[in-house]
Amino acid sequence: NQSNPITAIETSIDDSGQGLFIWLNPKAILTASTHFGLMDELATIKALGLGEANACAFGIGTSGGKQHLKFLLDMPQIGLRGFLPTLHADLSLKTAGQLDTLLMLGLPDKNDLNRFEATLKSVASNTDYEIYQQGKATFPDLLGLTVEQLLETFPQELLAIHDEAGYYVAIKLSKSANYRQLLDNLIKKYNLKYETRELLGTTFHHLTVPLVDNPNHNNSLPSLDLDDISGAFMYFSAPAHVYWIERQGYLLLADVPQVLMDTLYLKEGPKISTWLQQNQGIDPTGALLLASTRTNDLPKLLYEVHLWLLNYLGDVAGHPVDLFNLPSPYELQLPNTGAYSAQFITAPQQIALELTYESNPLEIVLSAGGINTLLAAGIAAAIAIPAYVDK
């Protein structure tokens, strides 16, 4: 029934109809709870805005060719939701060659800031709110831009990327004039060393940032006092170097310029939004925090672990398993690479926490830790399981 409010949420989690899906109507539950005399508790829940939630759902299933584990709260931006931004990043950057790992932080805009301040003012004391305003007022002196100008300059998203060029950071740039004002103010205020180079038809920027007090460098940056630390730690007093270029409406930043050179040499890959939807099986719309990666042969490796575990449990239980009756990875058509993602979504009408994987949630842990995690788990199991059985 496409008109049923459950349908749209269910298909976003499990369009196969074969998974687990739990759906609750918070409004109906709260209305029924009034008959149990829980008025104080209900007042608190309604003050948080949960009384206006349209649905609360949890599911494990298949959608878009991937497995999903998702918790979702469908509610308008009232109550505590006022502290969270409403995000819609376009992720239009085309990476250098094939992308394999992405970390994303969604950035708020001025409307989100206004909503945050209105919510904070309604729940915080006058003293706390004044402290917040005082802290906000220090931004023009520190950076040369107000908080509102900073949000206008760098809207939508901050990305950490690993592709064929290497590791680098990308931040969406909207107001170039504000960006130049910010850079000029930082250079002058903190006496930073700054230079540009023209390479490959592109302007490369280089900023040197001292990390600790240096008697040979006159700057007013807040720095670490190493007077009471062993002299060995003075090796860490070397300044940090930041290199960046402007490309496709983004600032691309790296530790060394060669990574940025290769972003210009290599053939452009698909848009990040396209890669996430087609390769990773997730919709990044509304993501506040997102992590997504691809790993080689992990689905096959985990299947082999499953088979080994079946053999072991069968022997322990006295019912040996004939593994010859089970299919091979080729027969199962397990993918050579696995797509794994985790994201926290704050869209206009929804808050959601979602995990995406190929066949087993354990794959997300293994993809983060790699083979070392698997080996550690195997060693622990080899020691712990026989000891447990002996008892």
Short mmCIF file of C-alpha atoms in Angstrom, two decimals:
data_model
loop_
_atom_site.label_atom_id
_atom_site.label_comp_id
_atom_site.label_asym_id
_atom_site.label_seq_id
_atom_site.Cartn_x
_atom_site.Cartn_y
_atom_site.Cartn_z
CA ASN A 1 0.00 0.00 0.00
CA GLN A 2 1.99 2.99 -1.29
CA SER A 3 -0.19 5.50 0.61
CA ASN A 4 0.57 3.92 3.96
CA PRO A 5 3.06 6.04 5.99
CA ILE A 6 5.04 2.90 6.79
CA THR A 7 5.85 2.10 3.16
CA ALA A 8 8.29 4.89 2.30
CA ILE A 9 10.30 4.35 5.47
CA GLU A 10 10.33 0.57 5.09
CA THR A 11 11.57 0.65 1.49
CA SER A 12 14.41 3.01 2.44
CA ILE A 13 15.63 0.34 4.87
CA ASP A 14 14.41 -2.92 3.36
CA ASP A 15 12.82 -3.08 -0.08
CA SER A 16 13.09 -6.89 -0.20
CA GLY A 17 10.37 -7.60 2.34
CA GLN A 18 12.64 -10.28 3.82
CA GLY A 19 14.28 -8.34 6.65
CA LEU A 20 13.39 -7.10 10.10
CA PHE A 21 11.32 -3.91 10.32
CA ILE A 22 9.85 -2.26 13.43
CA TRP A 23 7.65 0.82 13.11
CA LEU A 24 6.08 2.84 15.93
CA ASN A 25 3.68 5.77 16.01
CA PRO A 26 4.95 8.01 18.88
CA LYS A 27 1.87 10.25 18.85
CA ALA A 28 -0.49 7.32 19.36
CA ILE A 29 1.73 5.83 22.06
CA LEU A 30 1.91 9.13 23.96
CA THR A 31 -1.85 9.58 23.71
CA ALA A 32 -2.40 6.10 25.14
CA SER A 33 0.14 6.81 27.90
CA THR A 34 -2.01 9.62 29.29
CA HIS A 35 -4.29 6.94 30.75
CA PHE A 36 -1.45 5.66 32.95
CA GLY A 37 -0.97 8.90 34.89
CA LEU A 38 2.55 9.61 33.57
CA MET A 39 1.90 13.32 33.12
CA ASP A 40 5.32 14.55 34.31
CA GLU A 41 7.15 12.14 32.02
CA LEU A 42 4.91 13.03 29.10
CA ALA A 43 5.49 16.73 29.67
CA THR A 44 9.25 16.18 29.47
CA ILE A 45 8.95 14.12 26.28
CA LYS A 46 6.76 16.76 24.66
CA ALA A 47 9.16 19.53 25.70
CA LEU A 48 11.90 17.67 23.80
CA GLY A 49 9.69 17.72 20.72
CA LEU A 50 9.22 13.95 20.60
CA GLY A 51 5.49 14.39 20.94
CA GLU A 52 5.39 15.68 17.37
CA ALA A 53 7.33 12.76 15.92
CA ASN A 54 5.47 11.07 13.07
CA ALA A 55 7.29 7.76 13.20
CA CYS A 56 10.08 5.87 14.86
CA ALA A 57 11.52 2.94 12.92
CA PHE A 58 14.28 0.35 13.09
CA GLY A 59 15.19 -2.16 10.44
CA ILE A 60 17.73 -4.60 9.04
CA GLY A 61 17.37 -5.47 5.39
CA THR A 62 18.34 -4.94 1.77
CA SER A 63 17.94 -1.70 -0.15
CA GLY A 64 19.76 -0.53 -3.25
CA GLY A 65 21.69 -3.79 -3.50
CA LYS A 66 23.31 -3.40 -0.06
CA GLN A 67 22.49 -4.51 3.45
CA HIS A 68 21.31 -1.77 5.79
CA LEU A 69 20.92 -1.46 9.54
CA LYS A 70 19.08 1.76 10.28
CA PHE A 71 17.37 3.62 13.10
CA LEU A 72 15.14 6.50 11.99
CA LEU A 73 13.11 9.19 13.74
CA ASP A 74 10.67 11.14 11.56
CA MET A 75 9.91 14.45 13.25
CA PRO A 76 9.88 18.19 12.42
CA GLN A 77 12.60 20.58 13.56
CA ILE A 78 11.25 21.46 16.97
CA GLY A 79 12.50 20.88 20.49
CA LEU A 80 15.99 19.42 20.70
CA ARG A 81 16.10 19.08 16.92
CA GLY A 82 16.77 22.81 16.86
CA PHE A 83 20.36 22.05 17.91
CA LEU A 84 20.93 20.01 14.75
CA PRO A 85 21.40 21.57 11.31
CA THR A 86 19.33 20.80 8.23
CA LEU A 87 21.82 19.54 5.68
CA HIS A 88 21.73 18.96 1.95
CA ALA A 89 25.28 18.62 0.61
CA ASP A 90 25.56 18.20 -3.15
CA LEU A 91 29.02 16.50 -3.02
CA SER A 92 29.74 17.65 -6.57
CA LEU A 93 33.53 17.24 -6.36
CA LYS A 94 35.04 14.82 -8.87
CA THR A 95 37.93 12.94 -7.32
CA ALA A 96 41.26 12.02 -8.90
CA GLY A 97 40.73 8.57 -10.37
CA GLN A 98 39.11 5.88 -8.26
CA LEU A 99 37.89 6.88 -4.80
CA ASP A 100 38.15 4.27 -2.04
CA THR A 101 37.66 6.09 1.31
CA LEU A 102 35.63 9.14 2.28
CA LEU A 103 34.97 10.93 5.56
CA MET A 104 32.47 13.78 5.59
CA LEU A 105 31.31 16.43 8.04
CA GLY A 106 28.20 18.36 7.02
CA LEU A 107 28.50 22.08 7.73
CA PRO A 108 25.60 24.29 8.89
CA ASP A 109 24.48 27.56 7.28
CA LYS A 110 23.16 30.83 8.74
CA ASN A 111 19.62 29.47 9.05
CA ASP A 112 20.93 26.56 11.10
CA LEU A 113 22.84 29.00 13.32
CA ASN A 114 19.70 31.11 13.89
CA ARG A 115 17.70 28.00 14.78
CA PHE A 116 20.46 26.79 17.11
CA GLU A 117 20.60 30.14 18.91
CA ALA A 118 16.82 30.29 19.29
CA THR A 119 16.78 26.80 20.79
CA LEU A 120 19.73 27.55 23.06
CA LYS A 121 18.09 30.75 24.31
CA SER A 122 14.92 28.84 25.18
CA VAL A 123 16.69 26.20 27.30
CA ALA A 124 19.82 27.93 28.65
CA SER A 125 20.03 30.43 31.48
CA ASN A 126 20.62 34.10 30.69
CA THR A 127 24.17 33.81 32.04
CA ASP A 128 25.02 30.82 29.85
CA TYR A 129 23.53 32.48 26.80
CA GLU A 130 25.56 35.63 27.43
CA ILE A 131 28.74 33.50 27.71
CA TYR A 132 27.90 31.97 24.33
CA GLN A 133 27.39 35.43 22.78
CA GLN A 134 30.69 36.64 24.24
CA GLY A 135 32.51 33.69 22.74
CA LYS A 136 30.85 34.29 19.40
CA ALA A 137 31.93 37.95 19.49
CA THR A 138 35.62 36.94 19.59
CA PHE A 139 35.56 35.45 16.08
CA PRO A 140 36.05 38.73 14.15
CA ASP A 141 39.18 39.49 16.16
CA LEU A 142 40.59 35.98 15.81
CA LEU A 143 39.70 35.29 12.19
CA GLY A 144 38.62 38.56 10.64
CA LEU A 145 35.15 37.13 9.92
CA THR A 146 31.99 36.79 11.95
CA VAL A 147 30.52 33.33 12.52
CA GLU A 148 27.81 34.13 9.96
CA GLN A 149 30.41 35.15 7.36
CA LEU A 150 32.42 32.01 8.05
CA LEU A 151 29.36 29.82 7.47
CA GLU A 152 28.63 31.67 4.23
CA THR A 153 32.22 31.19 3.05
CA PHE A 154 32.45 27.45 3.66
CA PRO A 155 28.97 25.94 3.23
CA GLN A 156 27.74 22.37 2.93
CA GLU A 157 30.62 19.95 3.58
CA LEU A 158 34.14 19.22 4.76
CA LEU A 159 35.65 16.09 3.19
CA ALA A 160 38.65 13.88 3.93
CA ILE A 161 39.45 11.86 0.81
CA HIS A 162 41.68 9.01 -0.25
CA ASP A 163 41.81 8.33 -3.99
CA GLU A 164 44.51 7.58 -6.55
CA ALA A 165 46.21 10.92 -5.81
CA GLY A 166 46.55 10.15 -2.09
CA TYR A 167 45.12 11.67 1.08
CA TYR A 168 43.78 15.22 1.10
CA VAL A 169 41.01 17.43 2.49
CA ALA A 170 38.37 19.27 0.48
CA ILE A 171 36.12 22.07 1.70
CA LYS A 172 33.37 23.72 -0.32
CA LEU A 173 34.11 27.37 -1.09
CA SER A 174 31.29 29.83 -1.73
CA LYS A 175 32.46 33.39 -1.00
CA SER A 176 35.94 33.92 -2.40
CA ALA A 177 36.14 37.50 -1.06
CA ASN A 178 35.54 36.28 2.50
CA TYR A 179 38.10 33.52 2.01
CA ARG A 180 40.74 36.03 0.93
CA GLN A 181 39.88 38.27 3.87
CA LEU A 182 40.24 35.33 6.25
CA LEU A 183 43.60 34.34 4.78
CA ASP A 184 44.97 37.90 4.80
CA ASN A 185 43.89 38.42 8.40
CA LEU A 186 45.52 35.18 9.60
CA ILE A 187 48.78 36.01 7.80
CA LYS A 188 48.98 39.54 9.21
CA LYS A 189 47.69 38.84 12.71
CA TYR A 190 49.93 35.82 13.34
CA ASN A 191 52.83 36.81 11.07
CA LEU A 192 52.62 33.56 9.09
CA LYS A 193 54.84 32.71 6.15
CA TYR A 194 52.81 32.50 2.94
CA GLU A 195 53.74 31.98 -0.69
CA THR A 196 52.19 30.96 -4.01
CA ARG A 197 53.59 29.03 -6.97
CA GLU A 198 52.26 28.64 -10.50
CA LEU A 199 52.36 24.98 -11.57
CA LEU A 200 50.36 23.02 -14.16
CA GLY A 201 48.30 26.12 -14.92
CA THR A 202 47.15 26.30 -11.30
CA THR A 203 48.03 28.52 -8.34
CA PHE A 204 49.48 26.51 -5.45
CA HIS A 205 49.26 28.11 -2.00
CA HIS A 206 51.69 27.33 0.83
CA LEU A 207 51.24 28.39 4.44
CA THR A 208 53.76 27.70 7.23
CA VAL A 209 52.24 27.51 10.71
CA PRO A 210 54.61 27.41 13.75
CA LEU A 211 53.41 24.99 16.41
CA VAL A 212 55.55 26.15 19.37
CA ASP A 213 57.44 29.21 20.51
CA ASN A 214 60.46 29.80 18.32
CA PRO A 215 62.87 32.65 19.23
CA ASN A 216 63.80 33.03 15.57
CA HIS A 217 60.21 33.46 14.42
CA ASN A 218 58.26 36.52 15.47
CA ASN A 219 54.60 35.55 15.68
CA SER A 220 51.70 35.96 18.04
CA LEU A 221 50.12 32.52 17.56
CA PRO A 222 49.00 30.80 20.75
CA SER A 223 51.72 28.18 21.22
CA LEU A 224 52.75 25.29 23.43
CA ASP A 225 55.10 26.07 26.33
CA LEU A 226 57.79 23.39 26.36
CA ASP A 227 59.90 24.81 29.21
CA ASP A 228 58.99 21.97 31.53
CA ILE A 229 59.16 19.20 28.92
CA SER A 230 62.19 17.10 28.16
CA GLY A 231 64.43 18.47 25.44
CA ALA A 232 63.70 15.40 23.36
CA PHE A 233 60.26 16.78 22.64
CA MET A 234 61.79 19.82 20.94
CA TYR A 235 61.99 17.68 17.83
CA PHE A 236 58.26 18.36 17.51
CA SER A 237 58.78 22.12 17.34
CA ALA A 238 59.06 22.14 13.56
CA PRO A 239 56.28 24.16 11.90
CA ALA A 240 53.36 22.60 10.04
CA HIS A 241 53.02 23.12 6.30
CA VAL A 242 49.70 23.37 4.50
CA TYR A 243 49.41 23.35 0.70
CA TRP A 244 46.21 23.96 -1.22
CA ILE A 245 44.68 24.73 -4.60
CA GLU A 246 41.23 25.82 -5.78
CA ARG A 247 39.43 23.29 -7.96
CA GLN A 248 35.79 22.68 -8.93
CA GLY A 249 34.55 25.17 -6.34
CA TYR A 250 36.51 23.52 -3.51
CA LEU A 251 39.73 24.17 -1.64
CA LEU A 252 41.88 21.02 -1.78
CA LEU A 253 44.42 20.89 1.08
CA ALA A 254 47.30 18.46 1.60
CA ASP A 255 50.50 18.03 3.62
CA VAL A 256 52.65 17.95 0.48
CA PRO A 257 52.09 19.60 -2.92
CA GLN A 258 52.71 16.39 -4.90
CA VAL A 259 49.31 15.01 -3.88
CA LEU A 260 47.66 18.12 -5.29
CA MET A 261 49.72 17.85 -8.48
CA ASP A 262 48.38 14.36 -9.04
CA THR A 263 44.79 15.55 -8.62
CA LEU A 264 45.49 17.61 -11.74
CA TYR A 265 47.34 14.88 -13.64
CA LEU A 266 44.92 12.01 -13.05
CA LYS A 267 41.71 11.47 -14.96
CA GLU A 268 38.65 12.72 -13.11
CA GLY A 269 36.49 10.10 -11.45
CA PRO A 270 32.73 10.37 -10.88
CA LYS A 271 31.15 12.89 -8.56
CA ILE A 272 31.38 11.83 -4.94
CA SER A 273 27.58 11.80 -4.69
CA THR A 274 27.42 9.43 -7.68
CA TRP A 275 30.10 7.15 -6.19
CA LEU A 276 28.21 6.94 -2.89
CA GLN A 277 24.91 6.11 -4.55
CA GLN A 278 26.11 3.70 -7.23
CA ASN A 279 29.12 2.02 -5.60
CA GLN A 280 28.35 2.25 -1.89
CA GLY A 281 24.57 1.98 -2.00
CA ILE A 282 23.83 4.97 0.24
CA ASP A 283 22.10 8.32 -0.15
CA PRO A 284 24.29 11.04 1.42
CA THR A 285 21.50 13.64 1.45
CA GLY A 286 21.27 15.14 4.92
CA ALA A 287 24.40 13.45 6.28
CA LEU A 288 25.98 15.26 9.22
CA LEU A 289 28.68 12.61 9.70
CA LEU A 290 29.56 10.04 7.07
CA ALA A 291 32.29 7.45 6.60
CA SER A 292 32.47 5.17 3.58
CA THR A 293 35.16 2.83 2.27
CA ARG A 294 35.83 -0.07 -0.09
CA THR A 295 38.00 -3.06 0.73
CA ASN A 296 39.29 -5.92 -1.39
CA ASP A 297 38.23 -9.55 -0.83
CA LEU A 298 36.67 -8.95 2.59
CA PRO A 299 33.31 -10.62 1.70
CA LYS A 300 35.20 -13.75 0.57
CA LEU A 301 37.43 -13.71 3.62
CA LEU A 302 34.49 -13.42 6.00
CA TYR A 303 32.71 -16.29 4.20
CA GLU A 304 35.78 -18.45 4.76
CA VAL A 305 35.65 -17.54 8.47
CA HIS A 306 31.97 -18.58 8.53
CA LEU A 307 32.86 -21.96 7.00
CA TRP A 308 35.71 -22.48 9.45
CA LEU A 309 33.36 -21.64 12.34
CA LEU A 310 30.74 -24.12 11.06
CA ASN A 311 33.42 -26.83 10.94
CA TYR A 312 34.57 -26.01 14.47
CA LEU A 313 31.08 -25.85 15.99
CA GLY A 314 30.10 -29.07 14.25
CA ASP A 315 33.09 -30.89 15.74
CA VAL A 316 32.45 -29.47 19.21
CA ALA A 317 28.76 -30.46 19.05
CA GLY A 318 29.57 -33.95 17.76
CA HIS A 319 27.81 -33.32 14.43
CA PRO A 320 30.52 -32.75 11.80
CA VAL A 321 29.57 -30.47 8.90
CA ASP A 322 30.19 -31.60 5.33
CA LEU A 323 31.56 -28.39 3.81
CA PHE A 324 31.48 -29.95 0.33
CA ASN A 325 27.71 -29.40 0.33
CA LEU A 326 28.12 -25.63 0.66
CA PRO A 327 28.78 -23.28 -2.30
CA SER A 328 32.08 -21.61 -3.09
CA PRO A 329 32.53 -17.80 -3.15
CA TYR A 330 32.44 -17.99 -6.96
CA GLU A 331 29.17 -19.92 -6.94
CA LEU A 332 27.69 -17.37 -4.54
CA GLN A 333 29.02 -14.56 -6.76
CA LEU A 334 30.47 -12.77 -3.75
CA PRO A 335 31.88 -9.37 -4.77
CA ASN A 336 35.64 -8.86 -5.03
CA THR A 337 35.32 -5.60 -3.15
CA GLY A 338 33.05 -4.71 -0.28
CA ALA A 339 31.31 -1.37 0.30
CA TYR A 340 30.93 -0.25 3.92
CA SER A 341 29.44 2.96 5.23
CA ALA A 342 28.16 4.60 8.40
CA GLN A 343 26.31 7.88 8.54
CA PHE A 344 24.34 10.09 10.91
CA ILE A 345 21.62 11.92 9.01
CA THR A 346 19.87 15.13 9.98
CA ALA A 347 17.48 15.99 7.15
CA PRO A 348 14.54 18.44 7.35
CA GLN A 349 12.10 15.75 8.50
CA GLN A 350 14.32 12.95 9.74
CA ILE A 351 17.12 11.97 12.08
CA ALA A 352 18.71 8.64 11.25
CA LEU A 353 21.68 6.46 12.07
CA GLU A 354 22.56 4.00 9.29
CA LEU A 355 25.13 1.25 8.68
CA THR A 356 25.58 -0.20 5.19
CA TYR A 357 27.50 -3.40 4.43
CA GLU A 358 27.63 -6.32 1.99
CA SER A 359 26.33 -9.26 4.02
CA ASN A 360 27.25 -9.00 7.71
CA PRO A 361 27.59 -6.06 10.15
CA LEU A 362 30.88 -7.61 11.35
CA GLU A 363 32.36 -6.58 7.99
CA ILE A 364 32.25 -2.93 9.08
CA VAL A 365 34.52 -3.70 12.04
CA LEU A 366 36.90 -5.72 9.87
CA SER A 367 36.99 -3.08 7.14
CA ALA A 368 38.09 -0.51 9.72
CA GLY A 369 40.74 -2.70 11.32
CA GLY A 370 41.75 -4.79 8.33
CA ILE A 371 43.45 -8.16 8.55
CA ASN A 372 45.10 -7.28 11.90
CA THR A 373 41.67 -7.10 13.52
CA LEU A 374 40.75 -10.46 12.04
CA LEU A 375 43.98 -12.08 13.20
CA ALA A 376 43.54 -10.70 16.72
CA ALA A 377 39.97 -12.00 16.81
CA GLY A 378 41.10 -15.39 15.54
CA ILE A 379 43.86 -15.70 18.13
CA ALA A 380 41.48 -14.67 20.91
CA ALA A 381 38.90 -17.21 19.73
CA ALA A 382 41.51 -19.96 19.47
CA ILE A 383 42.48 -19.37 23.11
CA ALA A 384 39.13 -18.53 24.67
CA ILE A 385 36.80 -21.07 23.02
CA PRO A 386 38.75 -24.25 23.95
CA ALA A 387 39.21 -22.90 27.48
CA TYR A 388 35.46 -22.31 27.74
CA VAL A 389 34.65 -25.77 26.37
CA ASP A 390 37.06 -27.39 28.87
CA LYS A 391 35.10 -25.82 31.71
#
